[in-house]
Short mmCIF file of C-alpha atoms in Angstrom, two decimals:
data_model
loop_
_atom_site.label_atom_id
_atom_site.label_comp_id
_atom_site.label_asym_id
_atom_site.label_seq_id
_atom_site.Cartn_x
_atom_site.Cartn_y
_atom_site.Cartn_z
CA MET D 1 69.22 -105.01 -40.97
CA LYS D 2 68.29 -106.92 -44.44
CA ASN D 3 70.44 -109.81 -43.54
CA SER D 4 68.56 -110.15 -40.02
CA ILE D 5 65.01 -109.87 -42.15
CA LYS D 6 65.94 -112.87 -44.37
CA ILE D 7 67.11 -114.55 -41.50
CA LEU D 8 63.77 -114.39 -39.31
CA PHE D 9 62.19 -114.64 -42.44
CA PRO D 10 61.05 -118.91 -43.36
CA GLY D 11 60.42 -119.28 -39.26
CA LEU D 12 58.23 -115.99 -39.32
CA LEU D 13 56.27 -116.24 -42.62
CA LEU D 14 55.70 -120.62 -41.33
CA SER D 15 54.29 -118.98 -38.05
CA LEU D 16 51.81 -116.94 -39.94
CA LEU D 17 50.57 -119.49 -42.14
CA LEU D 18 50.10 -121.76 -39.04
CA SER D 19 48.22 -118.83 -37.32
CA ILE D 20 46.17 -118.43 -40.32
CA LEU D 21 45.15 -122.05 -40.86
CA SER D 22 44.83 -122.43 -37.32
CA GLN D 23 42.18 -119.48 -37.38
CA LEU D 24 40.37 -120.98 -40.30
CA LEU D 25 40.19 -124.13 -38.54
CA ALA D 26 38.75 -122.91 -35.65
CA GLN D 27 35.80 -121.91 -37.94
CA PHE D 28 34.53 -125.49 -37.97
CA LEU D 29 36.19 -126.36 -34.44
CA PRO D 30 35.05 -123.29 -32.10
CA THR D 31 34.81 -125.73 -29.23
CA VAL D 32 38.80 -126.27 -29.60
CA GLY D 33 39.75 -122.58 -30.12
CA ALA D 34 41.93 -120.86 -32.94
CA ALA D 35 44.90 -120.57 -30.06
CA LEU D 36 44.92 -124.49 -28.94
CA LEU D 37 45.13 -125.23 -32.64
CA ALA D 38 48.05 -123.03 -33.30
CA ILE D 39 50.11 -125.04 -30.53
CA LEU D 40 49.16 -128.16 -31.82
CA LEU D 41 49.94 -127.57 -35.78
CA GLY D 42 52.97 -126.21 -34.45
CA LEU D 43 53.75 -129.43 -32.09
CA ILE D 44 53.25 -131.26 -35.58
CA ALA D 45 55.03 -129.12 -38.19
CA GLY D 46 58.14 -128.79 -35.99
CA ASN D 47 58.56 -132.51 -35.25
CA THR D 48 58.08 -133.70 -38.85
CA PHE D 49 58.35 -131.83 -41.90
CA PHE D 50 59.97 -128.07 -40.39
CA GLN D 51 62.57 -129.29 -38.50
CA GLN D 52 65.11 -127.68 -39.94
CA PRO D 53 67.55 -125.05 -38.81
CA ILE D 54 66.29 -122.35 -41.36
CA PHE D 55 63.06 -121.52 -39.13
CA ASP D 56 64.73 -121.67 -35.93
CA ALA D 57 65.29 -118.01 -35.86
CA GLY D 58 62.14 -116.44 -36.90
CA THR D 59 60.16 -119.51 -34.48
CA LYS D 60 62.02 -117.71 -31.71
CA PHE D 61 61.41 -114.15 -32.36
CA ALA D 62 57.63 -114.92 -33.04
CA GLU D 63 57.88 -117.17 -29.67
CA LYS D 64 59.88 -114.11 -27.75
CA ARG D 65 59.42 -111.06 -29.39
CA LEU D 66 55.91 -111.08 -31.00
CA LEU D 67 54.56 -112.57 -27.40
CA GLU D 68 55.89 -109.44 -25.53
CA ILE D 69 54.80 -107.00 -27.91
CA ALA D 70 51.30 -108.49 -27.42
CA ILE D 71 52.08 -108.54 -23.32
CA VAL D 72 52.31 -104.71 -23.63
CA LEU D 73 49.28 -104.45 -25.61
CA ASN D 74 47.75 -106.42 -23.23
CA GLY D 75 47.58 -103.20 -20.90
CA LEU D 76 45.30 -101.44 -23.30
CA THR D 77 42.66 -104.17 -23.21
CA LEU D 78 42.26 -104.68 -19.55
CA ASP D 79 39.43 -103.87 -17.48
CA PHE D 80 40.56 -101.94 -14.16
CA GLN D 81 37.63 -103.36 -12.70
CA LEU D 82 38.94 -106.83 -12.60
CA MET D 83 42.32 -105.33 -11.52
CA ARG D 84 40.48 -104.05 -8.59
CA GLU D 85 38.96 -107.44 -8.52
CA ILE D 86 42.03 -109.47 -7.13
CA GLY D 87 43.50 -106.63 -5.02
CA LEU D 88 45.38 -107.34 -2.05
CA ALA D 89 44.01 -110.89 -2.31
CA GLY D 90 45.79 -111.40 -5.65
CA LEU D 91 49.03 -110.02 -4.30
CA LEU D 92 48.95 -112.24 -1.19
CA PHE D 93 48.04 -115.91 -3.15
CA VAL D 94 50.84 -114.80 -5.42
CA LEU D 95 53.36 -114.27 -2.68
CA LEU D 96 52.21 -117.15 -0.71
CA GLN D 97 52.08 -119.73 -3.88
CA MET D 98 55.63 -118.44 -4.75
CA THR D 99 57.09 -119.03 -1.35
CA LEU D 100 55.35 -122.52 -1.07
CA THR D 101 56.49 -123.93 -4.38
CA ILE D 102 60.14 -122.78 -3.55
CA VAL D 103 59.63 -124.90 -0.28
CA ALA D 104 58.33 -127.78 -2.30
CA ALA D 105 60.39 -127.78 -4.85
CA TYR D 106 63.61 -127.58 -2.75
CA GLY D 107 62.49 -130.43 -0.21
CA ILE D 108 61.16 -132.39 -2.89
CA GLY D 109 64.65 -131.94 -4.46
CA ARG D 110 66.16 -133.22 -1.62
CA LEU D 111 64.21 -136.06 -0.78
CA PHE D 112 65.12 -137.32 -4.48
CA ARG D 113 68.69 -137.10 -3.75
CA PHE D 114 69.26 -133.84 -5.99
CA THR D 115 71.78 -130.83 -4.88
CA LYS D 116 70.86 -128.00 -2.91
CA VAL D 117 71.26 -126.16 -6.48
CA PHE D 118 69.56 -127.87 -8.45
CA SER D 119 66.32 -128.24 -6.07
CA LEU D 120 66.74 -124.18 -5.82
CA LEU D 121 66.97 -123.97 -9.58
CA MET D 122 63.95 -126.15 -10.11
CA GLY D 123 62.02 -123.86 -7.09
CA ALA D 124 62.95 -120.53 -9.06
CA GLY D 125 61.75 -121.79 -12.46
CA ASN D 126 58.52 -123.20 -10.84
CA ALA D 127 57.69 -120.26 -9.06
CA VAL D 128 59.14 -117.56 -10.57
CA CYS D 129 58.97 -117.27 -14.42
CA GLY D 130 60.61 -120.82 -16.20
CA THR D 131 64.11 -120.34 -18.44
CA ALA D 132 64.33 -116.29 -17.44
CA ALA D 133 64.30 -117.19 -13.54
CA ILE D 134 66.65 -119.77 -13.91
CA GLY D 135 69.07 -117.61 -15.92
CA THR D 136 68.92 -114.95 -13.47
CA VAL D 137 69.71 -117.02 -10.22
CA SER D 138 72.24 -119.56 -12.09
CA PRO D 139 75.15 -117.05 -11.46
CA ILE D 140 73.76 -116.13 -7.99
CA LEU D 141 73.78 -120.35 -7.25
CA ASP D 142 76.86 -120.91 -8.89
CA ALA D 143 75.14 -123.77 -10.88
CA LYS D 144 77.01 -126.15 -13.21
CA SER D 145 75.79 -126.20 -16.57
CA LYS D 146 74.28 -129.38 -16.83
CA GLU D 147 72.04 -128.39 -13.26
CA LYS D 148 70.75 -125.57 -15.64
CA GLY D 149 70.24 -127.52 -18.50
CA MET D 150 68.32 -130.21 -16.86
CA SER D 151 66.35 -127.58 -14.56
CA ILE D 152 65.07 -125.83 -17.93
CA THR D 153 64.23 -128.70 -19.75
CA ALA D 154 62.51 -130.33 -16.48
CA VAL D 155 60.78 -126.74 -15.86
CA ASN D 156 59.75 -126.45 -19.72
CA VAL D 157 58.22 -130.07 -20.64
CA MET D 158 56.09 -129.59 -16.84
CA GLY D 159 54.87 -126.47 -18.22
CA THR D 160 54.09 -127.82 -21.65
CA PHE D 161 51.74 -130.30 -19.96
CA LEU D 162 50.02 -127.17 -17.89
CA MET D 163 49.80 -125.42 -20.41
CA MET D 164 46.99 -127.77 -21.93
CA GLY D 165 45.73 -129.71 -18.75
CA LEU D 166 45.21 -126.34 -16.56
CA PRO D 167 42.19 -125.05 -18.95
CA LEU D 168 40.38 -128.37 -18.27
CA LEU D 169 40.85 -128.17 -14.42
CA ALA D 170 39.86 -124.92 -14.26
CA ALA D 171 36.62 -125.65 -16.48
CA LEU D 172 35.81 -128.76 -13.91
CA LEU D 173 36.39 -126.89 -10.80
CA TYR D 174 35.30 -123.26 -11.79
CA ASP D 175 33.09 -123.45 -14.67
CA GLN D 176 35.55 -121.30 -15.59
CA ALA D 177 34.82 -118.06 -13.76
CA VAL D 178 37.17 -115.70 -14.66
CA VAL D 179 38.97 -114.88 -11.68
CA PRO D 180 39.60 -118.28 -10.07
CA THR D 181 40.75 -119.98 -13.94
CA SER D 182 43.06 -117.05 -13.96
CA ALA D 183 44.76 -117.20 -10.60
CA LEU D 184 45.09 -121.10 -11.32
CA ILE D 185 46.80 -120.06 -14.80
CA GLY D 186 48.41 -117.17 -13.67
CA GLY D 187 49.68 -118.64 -10.70
CA VAL D 188 51.26 -121.85 -11.58
CA ILE D 189 52.22 -122.26 -15.29
CA GLN D 190 56.20 -121.80 -15.57
CA SER D 191 56.58 -119.12 -18.58
CA VAL D 192 55.07 -115.81 -19.77
CA GLY D 193 54.49 -117.72 -23.21
CA GLN D 194 52.81 -120.85 -21.51
CA VAL D 195 50.52 -118.47 -19.30
CA VAL D 196 49.61 -116.77 -22.38
CA ALA D 197 48.98 -119.69 -24.15
CA SER D 198 47.19 -121.29 -21.61
CA ALA D 199 44.79 -118.41 -21.06
CA LYS D 200 43.71 -117.73 -24.56
CA ILE D 201 42.62 -121.33 -24.75
CA VAL D 202 39.91 -120.57 -21.93
CA GLY D 203 39.22 -116.78 -23.51
CA ASP D 204 40.54 -112.98 -23.55
CA ASP D 205 39.58 -112.50 -19.96
CA VAL D 206 41.08 -114.96 -18.06
CA LEU D 207 43.91 -114.01 -20.69
CA HIS D 208 43.88 -110.48 -19.27
CA LEU D 209 43.97 -111.40 -15.92
CA ALA D 210 46.06 -114.35 -15.66
CA THR D 211 48.84 -112.11 -17.28
CA VAL D 212 48.19 -109.65 -14.55
CA PHE D 213 49.29 -112.34 -11.85
CA LYS D 214 52.20 -113.86 -13.91
CA LEU D 215 53.77 -110.65 -14.11
CA LEU D 216 53.22 -110.26 -10.41
CA ARG D 217 55.39 -113.13 -10.19
CA VAL D 218 58.19 -112.48 -12.74
CA LEU D 219 58.20 -108.98 -10.78
CA MET D 220 59.10 -111.16 -7.35
CA ILE D 221 62.33 -112.51 -9.44
CA ALA D 222 64.26 -109.69 -7.58
CA GLY D 223 63.20 -110.42 -3.89
CA VAL D 224 63.93 -114.44 -4.61
CA ALA D 225 67.34 -113.49 -6.21
CA LEU D 226 68.43 -111.55 -2.86
CA ILE D 227 67.23 -114.82 -0.76
CA PHE D 228 68.73 -116.90 -2.86
CA SER D 229 71.86 -115.05 -2.10
CA ARG D 230 72.12 -115.60 1.20
CA LEU D 231 71.68 -119.04 1.34
CA ASN D 232 74.24 -121.54 2.39
CA LEU D 233 74.93 -124.40 -0.33
CA LYS D 234 77.47 -126.67 0.82
CA GLU D 235 75.90 -130.11 1.19
CA GLU D 236 76.95 -131.04 4.30
CA GLU D 237 75.16 -128.06 5.98
CA PRO D 238 72.14 -126.33 6.95
CA LEU D 239 70.20 -124.06 4.29
CA PHE D 240 70.53 -120.94 6.95
CA HIS D 241 73.45 -121.18 8.48
CA SER D 242 74.86 -118.66 10.45
CA SER D 243 78.21 -118.72 8.66
CA THR D 244 76.70 -117.51 5.55
CA LYS D 245 75.74 -113.95 7.69
CA GLY D 246 77.40 -111.10 5.87
CA THR D 247 78.34 -113.17 3.16
CA ALA D 248 76.01 -112.77 0.35
CA ARG D 249 76.96 -113.51 -3.54
CA SER D 250 76.59 -111.00 -5.37
CA VAL D 251 73.13 -110.24 -7.47
CA SER D 252 72.23 -108.86 -10.76
CA PHE D 253 68.90 -108.99 -12.45
CA THR D 254 66.80 -106.72 -14.45
CA ILE D 255 62.96 -105.79 -14.96
CA PRO D 256 61.93 -106.85 -18.14
CA TRP D 257 61.22 -104.30 -20.57
CA PHE D 258 57.23 -105.58 -21.54
CA ILE D 259 56.60 -105.41 -18.20
CA ILE D 260 57.39 -101.47 -17.84
CA GLY D 261 55.36 -101.53 -21.67
CA PHE D 262 52.36 -102.98 -19.59
CA LEU D 263 52.36 -101.02 -16.61
CA LEU D 264 52.78 -97.97 -18.82
CA PHE D 265 50.04 -99.04 -21.25
CA PHE D 266 47.40 -100.03 -18.60
CA GLY D 267 48.41 -96.50 -17.09
CA ILE D 268 47.59 -94.68 -20.34
CA ARG D 269 44.22 -97.13 -21.00
CA SER D 270 42.89 -96.37 -16.96
CA LEU D 271 42.85 -92.47 -18.64
CA ASP D 272 40.29 -93.07 -21.08
CA ILE D 273 41.96 -91.38 -23.18
CA LEU D 274 42.16 -93.27 -26.14
CA PRO D 275 39.70 -93.54 -29.49
CA GLU D 276 37.77 -97.14 -29.13
CA SER D 277 39.04 -98.02 -32.65
CA PHE D 278 42.58 -97.44 -31.81
CA LEU D 279 41.69 -100.14 -28.89
CA SER D 280 40.40 -101.94 -31.26
CA PHE D 281 43.07 -102.28 -34.10
CA SER D 282 45.60 -102.77 -31.26
CA SER D 283 43.38 -105.66 -29.73
CA ASN D 284 43.60 -107.04 -32.99
CA VAL D 285 47.42 -106.80 -33.31
CA ARG D 286 47.51 -108.32 -30.07
CA SER D 287 45.55 -111.35 -30.94
CA GLN D 288 47.39 -112.24 -34.27
CA PHE D 289 50.43 -111.73 -32.45
CA GLU D 290 49.64 -113.99 -29.44
CA ILE D 291 48.25 -116.40 -31.95
CA MET D 292 51.60 -116.56 -34.23
CA ALA D 293 53.71 -116.90 -30.97
CA LEU D 294 51.74 -119.99 -29.99
CA ALA D 295 52.03 -121.44 -33.61
CA ALA D 296 55.98 -120.87 -32.50
CA ILE D 297 55.84 -122.53 -29.02
CA GLY D 298 54.21 -125.36 -30.58
CA MET D 299 57.15 -125.62 -33.55
CA ARG D 300 60.06 -125.69 -30.59
CA ILE D 301 58.84 -127.85 -28.61
CA ARG D 302 60.85 -131.10 -29.09
CA VAL D 303 59.25 -134.30 -28.22
CA ALA D 304 62.49 -136.43 -28.67
CA GLU D 305 64.31 -133.80 -26.21
CA ILE D 306 61.39 -134.37 -23.81
CA ALA D 307 61.66 -138.65 -24.06
CA LYS D 308 65.92 -137.93 -23.80
CA GLU D 309 65.63 -136.35 -20.15
CA GLY D 310 66.19 -138.39 -17.38
CA PRO D 311 63.21 -140.50 -15.75
CA LYS D 312 64.10 -139.23 -12.32
CA VAL D 313 64.09 -135.41 -13.24
CA LEU D 314 60.76 -135.57 -14.94
CA LEU D 315 59.51 -137.47 -11.78
CA TYR D 316 60.50 -134.68 -9.94
CA GLY D 317 59.07 -131.98 -11.83
CA LEU D 318 55.79 -133.97 -12.36
CA THR D 319 55.82 -134.36 -9.05
CA LEU D 320 56.52 -130.47 -8.15
CA SER D 321 53.91 -130.16 -10.34
CA VAL D 322 50.88 -131.71 -8.89
CA VAL D 323 52.24 -130.18 -5.67
CA GLN D 324 52.14 -126.38 -6.85
CA VAL D 325 48.43 -127.21 -8.37
CA VAL D 326 47.00 -128.74 -5.28
CA LEU D 327 48.72 -125.65 -3.35
CA ALA D 328 46.85 -123.15 -5.51
CA ILE D 329 43.33 -124.68 -5.60
CA PHE D 330 43.59 -124.54 -1.68
CA LEU D 331 44.71 -120.81 -1.79
CA ILE D 332 42.12 -120.26 -4.38
CA SER D 333 39.72 -121.80 -2.14
CA ILE D 334 40.61 -118.89 0.78
CA PHE D 335 41.25 -115.95 -1.11
CA PHE D 336 39.20 -116.04 -4.06
#
């Protein structure tokens, strides 16, 4: 236990200091906000003076665990009226957005002459939940290490750009109206962390609802994994081929603990039995953990690694991201 704390301490302390600094600067730059400042400060720190491995364990813990705890606590801050607003329309939006994203990823990947497996990895990563989705479907698709690594890099790079750009696009298109802005951010951006970071830039109402849209996508990983297990991966044959019938590959997946915690806390909040003092305290803790996690996310973005990735792969990712955004805007105009 003592050894684990010692390993985590440098990165956690740096994440905390950057989060405090970002909140102090936000008082002078309120239009920028602490969330974006935390990411930018982390990006600068992680690519200049604080690249040493000693910080890696702590920043990874902050990026993953603190963010997961914040998502669970987010269940206590959701407004039930907002949940009713997305309703069936929100579910249909997510299903269509995910389906069309996977179809687009496969089609664009094949146009770029990438393999079926790599194209499907990109589809899962962009449609569901980034690295986690790629990790889930990789063994199902028998993906090579290189294919897995390239898809993770491309998905995370594009997610970083979308994380910064979608709040601005939402402001131009929707004047930051809560439901369409949340649908755009929660329905397009790849990883849970990037969704939280992007939505936090806009405001807490968007953060709450964008998280719901995103978690709906995460829950769909089971269906995506099952469908992928039935596909024909032979390059010279159609993707849906009669020879694949009855030969589904084994499927393994788990529901992330933070989704279960989020749903549990949302259920408790809906009973209206918790005192306001506790809800206020949990909201403050959630906000602090989020900003620490955002600083850590910025710390862990490596500009050199982004520049090193093959231009063809990045062009594929960029093309797919543009298609995703266009699809989401179209579907939002129909459902919301």
